[in-house]
Short mmCIF file of C-alpha atoms and ligand atoms in Angstrom, two decimals:
data_model
loop_
_atom_site.label_atom_id
_atom_site.label_comp_id
_atom_site.label_asym_id
_atom_site.label_seq_id
_atom_site.Cartn_x
_atom_site.Cartn_y
_atom_site.Cartn_z
CA MET A 2 130.28 59.70 176.39
CA VAL A 3 127.79 62.87 176.64
CA ASP A 4 128.48 65.56 173.68
CA ILE A 5 126.92 68.92 174.53
CA ILE A 6 124.65 71.02 171.89
CA LEU A 7 123.23 74.64 173.61
CA GLY A 8 122.55 78.24 172.45
CA LEU A 9 125.25 81.25 173.38
CA GLN A 10 122.89 83.43 172.88
CA TRP A 11 119.57 84.69 174.27
CA GLY A 12 117.83 81.55 173.00
CA ASP A 13 116.41 80.36 169.37
CA GLU A 14 120.13 80.34 167.78
CA GLY A 15 118.59 77.24 165.91
CA LYS A 16 119.36 74.32 168.26
CA GLY A 17 116.98 71.85 166.90
CA LYS A 18 117.53 71.91 163.37
CA ILE A 19 121.35 70.98 164.52
CA ALA A 20 120.41 68.49 166.90
CA ASP A 21 118.25 66.66 164.12
CA TYR A 22 121.85 67.20 162.02
CA LEU A 23 123.68 65.59 164.80
CA THR A 24 121.24 62.73 165.91
CA PRO A 25 122.83 60.13 163.90
CA LYS A 26 125.85 60.17 165.21
CA TYR A 27 123.89 59.34 168.63
CA ASN A 28 122.34 56.73 170.61
CA VAL A 29 120.76 58.86 172.82
CA VAL A 30 119.23 62.80 172.78
CA ALA A 31 118.69 64.40 176.52
CA ARG A 32 117.10 67.33 176.85
CA PHE A 33 119.08 68.52 180.46
CA GLN A 34 117.08 71.91 181.66
CA GLY A 35 114.31 74.14 180.55
CA GLY A 36 110.85 73.00 179.27
CA PRO A 37 108.21 74.25 177.06
CA ASN A 38 109.37 77.82 177.60
CA ALA A 39 111.50 76.36 174.46
CA GLY A 40 110.86 75.96 171.04
CA HIS A 41 112.90 73.44 168.57
CA SER A 42 112.13 73.93 165.08
CA LEU A 43 112.65 71.15 162.50
CA ASP A 44 111.75 70.00 159.54
CA PHE A 45 110.49 66.08 158.83
CA GLU A 46 109.97 64.93 155.50
CA GLY A 47 109.25 68.55 154.10
CA LYS A 48 107.14 69.58 157.42
CA LYS A 49 108.02 71.74 159.69
CA PHE A 50 107.76 70.69 163.59
CA VAL A 51 108.19 72.89 166.65
CA LEU A 52 109.20 70.88 169.51
CA ASN A 53 108.71 72.09 173.68
CA THR A 54 110.05 68.92 175.79
CA ILE A 55 110.31 66.35 173.38
CA PRO A 56 114.31 66.08 172.41
CA SER A 57 115.14 67.06 168.79
CA GLY A 58 116.16 63.18 168.16
CA ILE A 59 112.72 61.61 168.24
CA PHE A 60 112.35 61.54 164.80
CA HIS A 61 114.89 59.14 163.87
CA LYS A 62 113.40 55.83 164.51
CA THR A 63 116.80 54.29 166.23
CA THR A 64 117.28 57.37 168.38
CA LEU A 65 116.71 57.14 172.42
CA ASN A 66 115.38 60.62 173.75
CA LEU A 67 115.06 61.20 177.15
CA ILE A 68 114.01 64.26 179.08
CA GLY A 69 116.36 64.59 182.06
CA ASN A 70 115.91 65.28 185.52
CA GLY A 71 116.18 68.95 185.12
CA VAL A 72 113.90 69.51 183.21
CA VAL A 73 110.37 70.95 184.23
CA ILE A 74 107.52 69.16 182.74
CA ASP A 75 104.01 70.43 182.00
CA PRO A 76 102.00 67.16 181.26
CA VAL A 77 99.01 69.37 179.27
CA ARG A 78 102.06 70.88 176.42
CA LEU A 79 104.05 67.70 176.58
CA ARG A 80 100.43 65.69 175.60
CA GLU A 81 99.66 68.03 172.87
CA GLU A 82 102.76 68.10 171.37
CA ILE A 83 102.85 64.25 171.12
CA GLN A 84 99.62 64.70 169.20
CA ARG A 85 101.83 67.18 166.85
CA ILE A 86 104.43 64.39 166.18
CA VAL A 87 102.35 60.93 166.51
CA SER A 88 101.18 60.71 163.03
CA GLU A 89 105.40 60.80 162.27
CA CYS A 90 106.16 58.97 164.85
CA PRO A 91 103.52 56.02 165.86
CA ASP A 92 106.45 54.14 168.03
CA TYR A 93 107.43 57.15 169.78
CA LYS A 94 106.53 55.35 173.28
CA ASP A 95 109.31 52.99 173.10
CA ARG A 96 111.71 55.75 172.40
CA LEU A 97 110.92 58.54 174.92
CA LEU A 98 112.36 58.17 178.32
CA ILE A 99 111.23 60.55 181.29
CA SER A 100 113.06 60.87 184.20
CA GLN A 101 111.22 59.88 187.48
CA LYS A 102 113.04 63.01 189.12
CA ALA A 103 112.18 65.71 186.54
CA HIS A 104 109.82 68.22 188.34
CA LEU A 105 105.63 69.01 187.48
CA ILE A 106 104.33 71.86 186.33
CA LEU A 107 101.27 72.69 188.51
CA PRO A 108 98.61 74.58 186.79
CA THR A 109 98.99 77.25 189.71
CA HIS A 110 103.06 77.61 188.88
CA ARG A 111 101.30 78.80 185.10
CA ILE A 112 99.04 81.31 186.94
CA LEU A 113 101.78 81.85 189.11
CA ASP A 114 103.41 82.97 186.39
CA ALA A 115 100.82 85.09 185.55
CA ALA A 116 100.94 86.76 188.48
CA SER A 117 104.23 87.51 188.92
CA GLU A 118 104.53 89.04 185.66
CA ALA A 119 101.76 91.28 186.07
CA ALA A 120 102.73 92.52 189.49
CA LYS A 121 106.11 93.58 187.93
CA GLY A 122 104.59 95.32 185.55
CA GLU A 123 106.94 97.35 183.30
CA GLY A 124 110.07 95.54 184.74
CA LYS A 125 108.31 92.14 184.18
CA ILE A 126 110.70 89.64 182.68
CA GLY A 127 108.97 88.75 179.43
CA SER A 128 108.38 85.06 180.69
CA THR A 129 106.63 82.68 178.39
CA LEU A 130 104.27 82.24 181.42
CA ARG A 131 104.56 78.69 180.69
CA GLY A 132 105.00 78.49 184.79
CA ILE A 133 109.07 77.90 184.50
CA GLY A 134 110.27 80.15 186.83
CA PRO A 135 107.42 79.43 189.69
CA THR A 136 108.49 75.79 189.17
CA TYR A 137 111.82 75.40 189.68
CA LYS A 138 111.84 77.96 192.46
CA ASP A 139 109.49 75.48 194.38
CA LYS A 140 112.20 72.56 193.58
CA ILE A 141 114.67 74.95 194.98
CA GLY A 142 112.65 75.70 197.84
CA ARG A 143 111.84 71.93 198.16
CA SER A 144 108.07 71.86 197.63
CA GLY A 145 107.75 70.44 194.11
CA ILE A 146 106.28 67.80 192.99
CA ARG A 147 107.80 64.99 190.76
CA VAL A 148 106.83 63.04 187.79
CA GLY A 149 107.68 59.81 189.90
CA ASP A 150 105.20 61.35 192.47
CA ILE A 151 102.35 60.76 190.68
CA LEU A 152 102.42 56.93 190.87
CA GLY A 153 102.85 57.85 194.60
CA PRO A 154 99.75 56.95 196.96
CA ASP A 155 99.77 60.55 198.89
CA PHE A 156 100.55 62.46 194.93
CA LEU A 157 96.77 64.09 195.33
CA GLU A 158 97.82 65.04 199.52
CA LYS A 159 100.80 66.32 197.89
CA TYR A 160 99.21 68.19 195.14
CA ARG A 161 96.52 70.10 197.31
CA ASN A 162 98.99 70.99 199.53
CA ALA A 163 100.72 73.03 197.34
CA VAL A 164 97.98 74.31 195.51
CA ASN A 165 96.45 75.60 198.17
CA ASP A 166 100.04 77.56 199.08
CA HIS A 167 99.90 78.74 195.86
CA LEU A 168 96.31 80.16 195.93
CA GLY A 169 97.42 81.88 198.90
CA ILE A 170 100.08 83.95 196.87
CA ILE A 171 98.00 84.27 194.17
CA ASP A 172 95.75 85.75 196.12
CA PHE A 173 98.24 88.06 197.60
CA TYR A 174 98.76 89.49 194.24
CA GLY A 175 95.14 90.01 194.16
CA PHE A 176 95.49 88.37 190.70
CA THR A 177 91.99 86.71 189.54
CA ASP A 178 92.21 86.09 186.07
CA PHE A 179 92.37 82.33 185.37
CA ASP A 180 90.12 79.27 185.46
CA LEU A 181 91.45 76.00 188.09
CA SER A 182 88.50 74.16 187.71
CA LYS A 183 88.87 73.85 183.87
CA ASP A 184 92.64 73.39 183.76
CA GLU A 185 92.77 70.88 186.52
CA LEU A 186 90.29 68.88 184.66
CA LEU A 187 92.69 68.87 181.43
CA PHE A 188 96.22 68.67 184.01
CA PHE A 189 94.75 65.26 185.32
CA ASP A 190 93.73 63.68 182.25
CA ALA A 191 96.67 64.84 180.88
CA LEU A 192 98.62 62.79 184.10
CA GLU A 193 96.58 60.03 183.00
CA PHE A 194 98.44 59.71 179.75
CA LEU A 195 101.55 60.84 181.21
CA LYS A 196 101.49 57.63 183.49
CA THR A 197 100.94 55.50 180.34
CA HIS A 198 104.78 56.56 179.21
CA GLN A 199 108.36 55.34 180.43
CA ILE A 200 109.25 56.70 183.36
CA ILE A 201 112.78 56.03 184.83
CA ASN A 202 115.34 56.55 187.03
CA SER A 203 117.35 57.85 184.16
CA GLU A 204 120.23 58.83 186.11
CA TYR A 205 120.93 54.67 186.03
CA PHE A 206 120.11 54.78 181.95
CA ILE A 207 122.40 57.08 181.38
CA HIS A 208 125.29 55.73 183.46
CA ASP A 209 124.28 52.32 181.61
CA CYS A 210 124.53 54.23 178.20
CA ILE A 211 128.33 55.64 179.11
CA SER A 212 129.36 51.96 180.15
CA GLN A 213 128.01 50.56 177.19
CA GLY A 214 130.02 53.20 175.18
CA LYS A 215 126.69 54.98 173.90
CA LYS A 216 127.21 58.01 172.20
CA ILE A 217 124.86 60.60 174.02
CA LEU A 218 123.90 64.14 172.55
CA ALA A 219 122.78 66.77 175.37
CA GLU A 220 120.16 69.09 173.73
CA GLY A 221 120.20 72.34 176.10
CA ALA A 222 117.34 74.69 175.63
CA GLN A 223 117.35 78.63 176.19
CA GLY A 224 120.64 80.22 175.53
CA SER A 225 123.96 81.03 177.88
CA MET A 226 123.11 84.91 178.20
CA LEU A 227 119.83 83.59 179.61
CA ASP A 228 121.30 81.20 182.56
CA ILE A 229 120.18 81.69 186.10
CA GLU A 230 123.66 82.44 187.38
CA PHE A 231 125.52 84.11 184.10
CA GLY A 232 123.13 85.64 181.91
CA THR A 233 121.43 89.02 182.75
CA TYR A 234 120.11 88.57 185.79
CA PRO A 235 117.01 89.01 186.57
CA TYR A 236 116.06 88.85 182.70
CA VAL A 237 116.96 85.01 182.50
CA THR A 238 115.13 81.78 182.57
CA SER A 239 115.48 79.65 185.56
CA SER A 240 117.62 76.75 185.05
CA ASN A 241 121.71 76.30 184.32
CA THR A 242 121.90 76.57 180.51
CA LEU A 243 125.33 76.33 180.45
CA ALA A 244 127.81 73.15 179.75
CA GLY A 245 127.87 72.72 183.48
CA GLY A 246 124.14 71.97 183.71
CA VAL A 247 124.21 68.76 181.96
CA CYS A 248 125.89 67.41 185.18
CA THR A 249 123.58 67.76 187.18
CA GLY A 250 120.43 67.87 184.63
CA LEU A 251 121.20 64.31 183.82
CA GLY A 252 123.18 63.02 186.72
CA ILE A 253 126.82 62.49 184.75
CA ALA A 254 129.56 63.50 186.22
CA PRO A 255 131.94 65.68 183.99
CA LYS A 256 134.63 63.32 183.34
CA HIS A 257 131.93 61.53 180.94
CA VAL A 258 131.52 65.11 178.76
CA GLY A 259 132.94 65.17 175.46
CA LYS A 260 132.67 67.90 172.95
CA VAL A 261 131.10 71.27 173.72
CA PHE A 262 129.54 72.47 170.86
CA GLY A 263 128.25 76.14 170.58
CA ILE A 264 125.68 77.45 168.08
CA PHE A 265 124.71 81.15 167.36
CA LYS A 266 123.23 82.75 164.89
CA ALA A 267 124.99 85.48 162.49
CA TYR A 268 123.30 88.24 163.99
CA CYS A 269 121.59 88.12 167.14
CA THR A 270 118.23 88.07 169.12
CA ARG A 271 115.85 88.40 172.13
CA VAL A 272 112.85 88.03 172.95
CA GLY A 273 111.56 88.98 176.58
CA SER A 274 112.56 92.30 177.97
CA GLY A 275 116.47 92.67 179.57
CA PRO A 276 119.76 94.10 178.49
CA PHE A 277 120.73 93.62 174.46
CA PRO A 278 123.50 96.12 174.05
CA THR A 279 123.56 95.62 170.12
CA GLU A 280 119.67 96.18 169.57
CA LEU A 281 119.10 97.67 166.17
CA ASP A 282 115.34 99.36 166.91
CA ASN A 283 114.93 100.40 164.01
CA GLU A 284 114.77 99.87 159.74
CA THR A 285 117.46 97.63 160.00
CA GLY A 286 116.66 95.42 162.90
CA GLU A 287 113.28 95.61 160.96
CA TYR A 288 114.66 93.97 158.29
CA LEU A 289 116.51 91.04 159.85
CA ARG A 290 113.42 90.43 161.98
CA VAL A 291 110.71 89.88 158.78
CA LYS A 292 113.95 88.13 156.61
CA GLY A 293 114.54 86.06 159.01
CA HIS A 294 110.73 85.38 160.32
CA GLU A 295 112.24 86.16 163.94
CA TYR A 296 108.81 85.47 165.33
CA GLY A 297 108.94 83.24 168.88
CA ALA A 298 108.14 79.83 168.05
CA THR A 299 106.45 79.14 171.64
CA THR A 300 104.49 82.46 171.93
CA GLY A 301 105.02 83.88 168.25
CA ARG A 302 105.76 87.25 169.77
CA LYS A 303 108.40 89.29 168.19
CA ARG A 304 112.02 88.79 168.62
CA ARG A 305 114.06 91.85 168.82
CA THR A 306 116.80 91.56 166.63
CA GLY A 307 120.83 93.40 166.42
CA TRP A 308 124.22 93.41 165.35
CA ILE A 309 126.33 90.28 166.79
CA ASP A 310 127.92 90.82 169.97
CA LEU A 311 131.13 89.16 170.04
CA VAL A 312 131.77 90.37 173.71
CA ALA A 313 128.75 88.37 175.04
CA LEU A 314 129.88 85.60 172.56
CA LYS A 315 133.36 85.16 173.47
CA TYR A 316 131.94 85.34 177.57
CA THR A 317 129.72 82.26 176.74
CA CYS A 318 132.51 80.49 174.84
CA MET A 319 134.33 81.10 177.97
CA LEU A 320 132.05 79.38 180.42
CA ASN A 321 131.22 76.41 178.41
CA GLY A 322 134.56 75.67 176.90
CA ILE A 323 133.34 75.33 173.57
CA ASP A 324 135.05 73.12 171.51
CA GLU A 325 133.27 73.69 167.94
CA LEU A 326 131.23 76.37 166.95
CA ILE A 327 128.45 76.33 164.49
CA MET A 328 127.10 79.52 162.54
CA MET A 329 123.43 79.82 162.07
CA LYS A 330 121.46 81.95 159.18
CA SER A 331 124.22 84.20 157.75
CA ASP A 332 122.09 84.11 154.73
CA ILE A 333 119.79 86.34 156.40
CA LEU A 334 122.50 88.89 155.96
CA ASN A 335 123.09 87.97 152.19
CA GLY A 336 122.94 91.79 150.17
CA MET A 337 123.29 93.90 153.08
CA GLU A 338 125.16 96.78 152.00
CA LYS A 339 127.19 96.53 155.31
CA ILE A 340 127.14 94.02 158.88
CA ALA A 341 128.69 94.71 161.74
CA ALA A 342 129.77 93.31 164.74
CA ALA A 343 130.28 94.68 168.96
CA ILE A 344 133.97 94.17 169.72
CA ALA A 345 133.89 96.07 172.91
CA TYR A 346 131.66 97.78 175.65
CA LYS A 347 132.01 101.43 176.27
CA ILE A 348 130.32 101.53 179.62
CA ASN A 349 130.28 104.92 181.30
CA GLY A 350 132.86 105.96 178.34
CA VAL A 351 135.01 103.71 179.47
CA LEU A 352 136.00 100.56 176.80
CA SER A 353 135.70 97.09 178.42
CA ASP A 354 135.86 93.70 176.12
CA GLN A 355 134.30 91.79 179.60
CA VAL A 356 130.62 91.50 180.09
CA PRO A 357 129.59 93.73 183.26
CA SER A 358 128.15 91.89 186.19
CA ASN A 359 125.62 95.11 186.53
CA MET A 360 124.60 94.78 182.85
CA CYS A 361 120.95 95.81 183.83
CA SER A 362 122.18 98.94 185.29
CA ALA A 363 125.25 100.07 183.12
CA GLU A 364 124.70 102.61 180.28
CA ILE A 365 126.40 99.80 177.36
CA GLU A 366 127.25 101.52 174.42
CA PRO A 367 128.94 98.70 171.54
CA GLU A 368 131.78 99.39 170.11
CA LEU A 369 131.02 98.30 166.12
CA VAL A 370 133.57 97.10 163.63
CA TRP A 371 131.79 97.02 160.15
CA PHE A 372 132.18 95.02 157.55
CA PRO A 373 131.23 95.48 153.83
CA GLY A 374 128.29 93.03 152.76
CA TRP A 375 128.65 90.23 150.06
CA GLY A 376 126.49 89.45 147.67
CA GLU A 377 122.76 88.26 147.41
CA ASP A 378 123.62 84.65 146.32
CA LEU A 379 126.53 82.87 148.52
CA ASN A 380 127.96 79.88 146.37
CA HIS A 381 129.37 77.14 148.92
CA THR A 382 128.72 74.41 146.65
CA GLN A 383 132.99 74.23 145.85
CA GLY A 384 133.78 74.81 149.71
CA PHE A 385 134.48 77.60 152.21
CA GLU A 386 137.92 78.21 150.47
CA VAL A 387 136.21 79.58 147.35
CA MET A 388 133.55 81.69 148.65
CA ASP A 389 132.95 85.22 148.58
CA GLU A 390 136.03 86.82 150.17
CA ARG A 391 133.70 89.21 152.20
CA PHE A 392 131.60 86.29 153.58
CA ARG A 393 134.74 84.73 154.48
CA ASN A 394 136.66 87.61 156.00
CA TYR A 395 133.76 88.42 158.23
CA VAL A 396 133.73 84.98 159.46
CA LEU A 397 137.30 84.38 159.81
CA PHE A 398 137.37 87.38 162.24
CA ILE A 399 134.04 86.04 164.13
CA GLU A 400 136.55 82.73 164.83
CA ASN A 401 139.47 84.97 165.15
CA TYR A 402 137.99 87.10 167.86
CA LEU A 403 136.95 84.16 169.75
CA GLY A 404 139.58 81.78 169.53
CA THR A 405 137.46 78.71 168.57
CA LYS A 406 136.82 76.95 164.99
CA ILE A 407 133.75 77.35 163.54
CA ARG A 408 132.88 74.06 161.98
CA VAL A 409 129.43 74.36 160.46
CA ILE A 410 127.84 77.23 158.70
CA SER A 411 124.14 76.99 158.09
CA LEU A 412 122.82 79.17 154.72
CA GLY A 413 119.54 78.31 154.90
CA PRO A 414 116.86 75.77 156.43
CA GLU A 415 117.41 72.89 153.82
CA ARG A 416 119.74 70.34 154.73
CA GLU A 417 122.08 71.23 151.74
CA SER A 418 122.13 74.28 152.73
CA THR A 419 124.72 73.45 155.87
CA LEU A 420 128.31 73.92 155.14
CA VAL A 421 130.98 71.91 157.01
CA LYS A 422 133.93 73.85 157.17
CA GLY A 423 136.42 71.66 158.60
P1 LIG B 525 114.94 78.22 172.87
O1 LIG B 525 114.84 76.54 173.66
C1 LIG B 525 114.39 82.22 173.50
C2 LIG B 525 113.26 83.77 177.52
C3 LIG B 525 111.76 84.49 177.60
C4 LIG B 525 111.79 85.59 178.89
C5 LIG B 525 112.90 84.80 179.90
C6 LIG B 525 112.38 83.82 181.04
O2 LIG B 525 113.93 78.19 172.22
O3 LIG B 525 116.08 78.95 172.58
P2 LIG B 525 110.72 81.85 180.70
O4 LIG B 525 109.41 81.49 180.37
O5 LIG B 525 111.91 81.11 180.52
O6 LIG B 525 110.61 82.03 182.14
O7 LIG B 525 111.29 83.57 180.54
O8 LIG B 525 113.30 83.49 178.90
N1 LIG B 525 113.30 82.18 176.78
C7 LIG B 525 113.64 82.41 176.30
N2 LIG B 525 114.03 82.90 174.55
N3 LIG B 525 114.43 81.29 173.14
C8 LIG B 525 114.06 80.18 174.64
O9 LIG B 525 113.81 79.17 174.02
C9 LIG B 525 113.70 81.00 175.76
N4 LIG B 525 113.45 80.48 176.76
C10 LIG B 525 113.08 81.79 177.30
O10 LIG B 525 111.27 85.32 176.62
O11 LIG B 525 112.83 86.70 178.05
MG1 LIG B 526 113.06 79.59 170.34
#
């Protein structure tokens, strides 16, 4: 059976911490989409690590970790990532599997990302500049290069053809701020390193695991509101971040999907451009940013902050068929005088409880409900039922609005601060 853990907002919900927390229950953790645009933070023996491409189960000695076919891999970044973790998991090679069908991010994909964003000027997506969009564009355009290709005799020819195409476009953009020969040295060196890993036919591997009754956790990257189909298009990433993406991103049939866990923050953040109806571009927003350390794990950029958006959350619960919710970072709201949640959008003066398809062009004003804040110190050691009533009201309101159970509430970065609500 394949369970799924994914983000329900605009990314950065805390997927790394929770995937790591859930890992002991699973034999395999698998990434099914995205690439080094992701930044999944987790603690291992008191040290903080940020994973970009490697699944969050890597620190558990008995868990296998698969980078699935739906992922895009930058070998240079993957090598750097491995160098950061290798002292903690010297045996990582035995437990890291890479799909032959995962597409490669070439140096020119990264340059194309930068050139395209520069050409968009004010209208830029705010991409992480990791080459994600151009790589998926080539994949869909049937001209991508896959990890399995690096072992083939015609790899260099394929590579040169792709680079020539890319350089033509980069030239068309008039973009000159790059040093390809330097990037290529690193790239080819990293390819040799990549070749020393277990590059497999991963759809067969996953099917063998399923037929042996093993448990698999599919770990999403980015968030549902960044999905290429249903997110705030065009301010999205270039992959299917929703539960549906697991089938194509790993090669499994829908009947093998078990539980879908949805993870969200008690407030909301977004990094990069695009609509964010509950954004707080004021002192309260700055307060949340500083207290919640809302700076990008991958790029260090300031994250935009705002109140929880229940209209968008209900939409993403619906799209993913969420079974159980996990609420993160509730402690960041501790001690606030009052707290708001959006329960409807006012679009051109008309109230709606739906996310409009033209979210980018519509003038959206959130309809807020206010809650009295709870104290500085939330004691949860005796269980949810006896916690501060004001906090319980906030949680129960969200649960009720979404029609989905919140099973786990995270009240701080440490493991002991994770409350299973039941
Ligand atoms: P994790 O997995 C938050 C955002 C970028 C940009 C848009 C497109 O850590 O939650 P891309 O580089 O994918 O072409 O950028 O998507 N974005 C993320 N925001 N968390 C992420 O990943 C993100 N990955 C991409 O900021 O707005
Ligand atoms: Mg992140």
